[in-house]
C-alpha positions as CSV (number, residue, x, y, z in Angstrom):
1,X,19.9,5.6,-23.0
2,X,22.4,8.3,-24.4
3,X,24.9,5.5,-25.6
4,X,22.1,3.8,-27.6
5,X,21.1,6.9,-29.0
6,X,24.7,7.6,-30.0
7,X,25.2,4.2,-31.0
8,X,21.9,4.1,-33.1
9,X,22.6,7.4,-34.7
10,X,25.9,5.9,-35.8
11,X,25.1,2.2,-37.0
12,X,22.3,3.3,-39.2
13,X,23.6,6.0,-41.3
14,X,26.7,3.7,-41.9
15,X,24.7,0.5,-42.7
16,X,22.4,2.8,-45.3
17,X,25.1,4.0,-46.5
18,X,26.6,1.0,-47.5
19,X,23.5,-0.3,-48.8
20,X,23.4,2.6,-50.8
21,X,26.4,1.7,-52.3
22,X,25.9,-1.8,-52.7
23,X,22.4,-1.3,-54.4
24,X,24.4,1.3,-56.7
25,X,27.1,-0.8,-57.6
26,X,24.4,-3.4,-58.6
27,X,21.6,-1.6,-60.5
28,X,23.4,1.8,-61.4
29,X,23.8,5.3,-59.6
30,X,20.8,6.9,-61.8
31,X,18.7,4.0,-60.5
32,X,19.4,3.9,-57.0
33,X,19.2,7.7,-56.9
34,X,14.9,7.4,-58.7
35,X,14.5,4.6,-56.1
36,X,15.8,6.8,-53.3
37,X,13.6,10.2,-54.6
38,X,10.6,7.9,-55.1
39,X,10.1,6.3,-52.1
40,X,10.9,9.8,-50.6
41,X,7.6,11.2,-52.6
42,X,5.7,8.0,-51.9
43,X,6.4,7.9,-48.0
44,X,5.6,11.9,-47.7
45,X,2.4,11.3,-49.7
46,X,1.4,8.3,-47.3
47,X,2.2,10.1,-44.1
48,X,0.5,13.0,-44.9
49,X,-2.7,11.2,-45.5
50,X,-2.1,8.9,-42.7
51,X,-0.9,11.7,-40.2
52,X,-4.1,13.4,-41.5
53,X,-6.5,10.3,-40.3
54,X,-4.6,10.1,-37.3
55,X,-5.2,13.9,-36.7
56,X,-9.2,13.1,-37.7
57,X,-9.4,10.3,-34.5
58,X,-7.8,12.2,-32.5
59,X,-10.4,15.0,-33.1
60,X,-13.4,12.5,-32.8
61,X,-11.9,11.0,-29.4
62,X,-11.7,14.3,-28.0
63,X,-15.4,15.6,-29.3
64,X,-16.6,12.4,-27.7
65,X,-15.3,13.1,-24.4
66,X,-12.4,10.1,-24.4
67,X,-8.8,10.5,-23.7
68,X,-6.8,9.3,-27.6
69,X,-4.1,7.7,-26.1
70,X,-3.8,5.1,-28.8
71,X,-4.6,7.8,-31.2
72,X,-1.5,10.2,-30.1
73,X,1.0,7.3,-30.1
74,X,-0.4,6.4,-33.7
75,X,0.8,10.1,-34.7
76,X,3.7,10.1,-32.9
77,X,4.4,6.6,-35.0
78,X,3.0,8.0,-38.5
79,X,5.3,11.0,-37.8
80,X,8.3,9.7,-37.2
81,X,7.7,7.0,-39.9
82,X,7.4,9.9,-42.5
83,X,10.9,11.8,-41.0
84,X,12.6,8.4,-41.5
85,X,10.9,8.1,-45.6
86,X,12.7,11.5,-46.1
87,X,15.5,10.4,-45.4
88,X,17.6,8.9,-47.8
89,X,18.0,4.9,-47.5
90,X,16.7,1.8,-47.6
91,X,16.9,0.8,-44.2
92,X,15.3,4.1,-42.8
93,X,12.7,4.0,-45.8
94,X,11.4,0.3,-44.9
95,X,11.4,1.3,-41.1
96,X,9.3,4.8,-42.6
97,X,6.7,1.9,-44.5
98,X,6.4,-0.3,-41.4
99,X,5.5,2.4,-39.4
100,X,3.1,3.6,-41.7
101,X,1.3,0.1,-42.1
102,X,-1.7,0.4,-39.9
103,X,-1.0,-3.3,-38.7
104,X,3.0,-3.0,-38.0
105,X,1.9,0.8,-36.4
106,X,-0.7,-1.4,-33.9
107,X,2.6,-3.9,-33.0
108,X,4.6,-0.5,-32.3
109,X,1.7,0.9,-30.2
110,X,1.7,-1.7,-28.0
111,X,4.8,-1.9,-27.9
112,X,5.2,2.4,-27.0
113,X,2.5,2.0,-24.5
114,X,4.3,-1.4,-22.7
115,X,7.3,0.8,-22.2
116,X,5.8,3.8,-20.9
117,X,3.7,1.7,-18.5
118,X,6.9,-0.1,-17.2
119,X,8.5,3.9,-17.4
120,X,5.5,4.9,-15.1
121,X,5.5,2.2,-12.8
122,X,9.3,2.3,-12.1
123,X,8.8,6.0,-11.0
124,X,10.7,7.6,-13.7
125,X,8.2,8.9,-15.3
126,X,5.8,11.3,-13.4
127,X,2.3,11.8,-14.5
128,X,0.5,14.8,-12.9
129,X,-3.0,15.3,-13.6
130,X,-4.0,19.2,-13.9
131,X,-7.0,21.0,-14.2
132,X,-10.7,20.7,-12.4
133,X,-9.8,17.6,-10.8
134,X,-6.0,18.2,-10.6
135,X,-3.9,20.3,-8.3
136,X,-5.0,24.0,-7.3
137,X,-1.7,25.1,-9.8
138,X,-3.8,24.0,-12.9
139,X,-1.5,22.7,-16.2
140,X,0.1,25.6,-16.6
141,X,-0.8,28.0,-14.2
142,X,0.8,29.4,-10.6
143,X,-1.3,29.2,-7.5
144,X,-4.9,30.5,-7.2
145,X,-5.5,32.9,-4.6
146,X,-7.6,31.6,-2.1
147,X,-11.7,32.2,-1.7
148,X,-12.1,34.0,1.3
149,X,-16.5,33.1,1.5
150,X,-17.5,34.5,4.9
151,X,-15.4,37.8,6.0
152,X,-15.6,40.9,8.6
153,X,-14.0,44.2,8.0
154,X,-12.7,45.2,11.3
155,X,-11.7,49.0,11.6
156,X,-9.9,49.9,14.6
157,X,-9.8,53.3,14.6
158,X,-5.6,54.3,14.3
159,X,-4.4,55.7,12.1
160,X,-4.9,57.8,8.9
161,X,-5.0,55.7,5.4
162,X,-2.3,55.6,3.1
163,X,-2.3,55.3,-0.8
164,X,-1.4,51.0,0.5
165,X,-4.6,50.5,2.2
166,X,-6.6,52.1,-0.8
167,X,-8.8,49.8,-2.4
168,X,-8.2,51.0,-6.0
169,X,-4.6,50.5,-6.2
């Protein structure tokens, strides 16, 4: 995983770069530069209004009582799409317009969702359910004490009480 990263964050730079250079040699720097800053404005425009429908179904999946699963990975998509717009090339900008595309976004959710499935079943992934129905630590919580229904106080009689067996402390 780490060596494709590495590799990835290598290869692309380079190969933008050098279509960068290429388009520039062919239409002109001034040219290349308005096509770079424009596609920059469009793409940021495009993800904000897409992030902000994706954020709207999310909502409505919620207030409906329904997990968004597809709804998260299509923000997730949308916003790394719109990371990949601002930044400058052609390769990363038409990777930032697939992923933007609400058809190419459905290939890349089903593709997201194949892997973490494959992730979950492999056992390297581990999902963990919390709350009412999950374990007694909650999502983000430590242990609850436990509910003590039915109890006797049983005073035998030694000793004096000392500031530890007040109940106010």
């Amino acid at each position: 995983m780490f060596g494709r990263l590495l590799l990835l964050f290598l290869i692309v730079p380079l190969v933008d770069l050098a279509l960068l250079v290429t388009v520039g040699e062919r239409i002109g720097l001034l040219p290349t530069v308005g096509i770079v800053v424009l596609t920059a404005v469009v793409g940021s425009w495009l993800a904000r209004r897409e992030g902000t429908a994706a954020w709207r179904r999310v909502q409505q999946k919620l207030a409906t009582g329904g997990v968004p699963g597809p709804e998260l990975i299509d923000g997730v998509v949308i916003l790394v799409a719109g990371t990949l717009l601002l930044t400058p090339g052609f390769l990363t900008d038409v990777a930032g317009l697939l992923g933007l595309f609400p058809p190419t976004r459905a290939i890349a959710r089903r593709s997201i969702k194949k892997r973490f499935e494959r992730a979950v079943r492999s056992g390297s992934v581990r999902v963990v359910a919390g709350g009412p129905t999950g374990t007694p630590f909650g999502p983000f919580g430590a242990a609850r004490p436990p509910v003590v229904e039915d109890a006797e106080v049983i005073d035998d009689g030694s000793g004096t009480p000392t500031e530890a067996d007040s109940p106010t402390r």
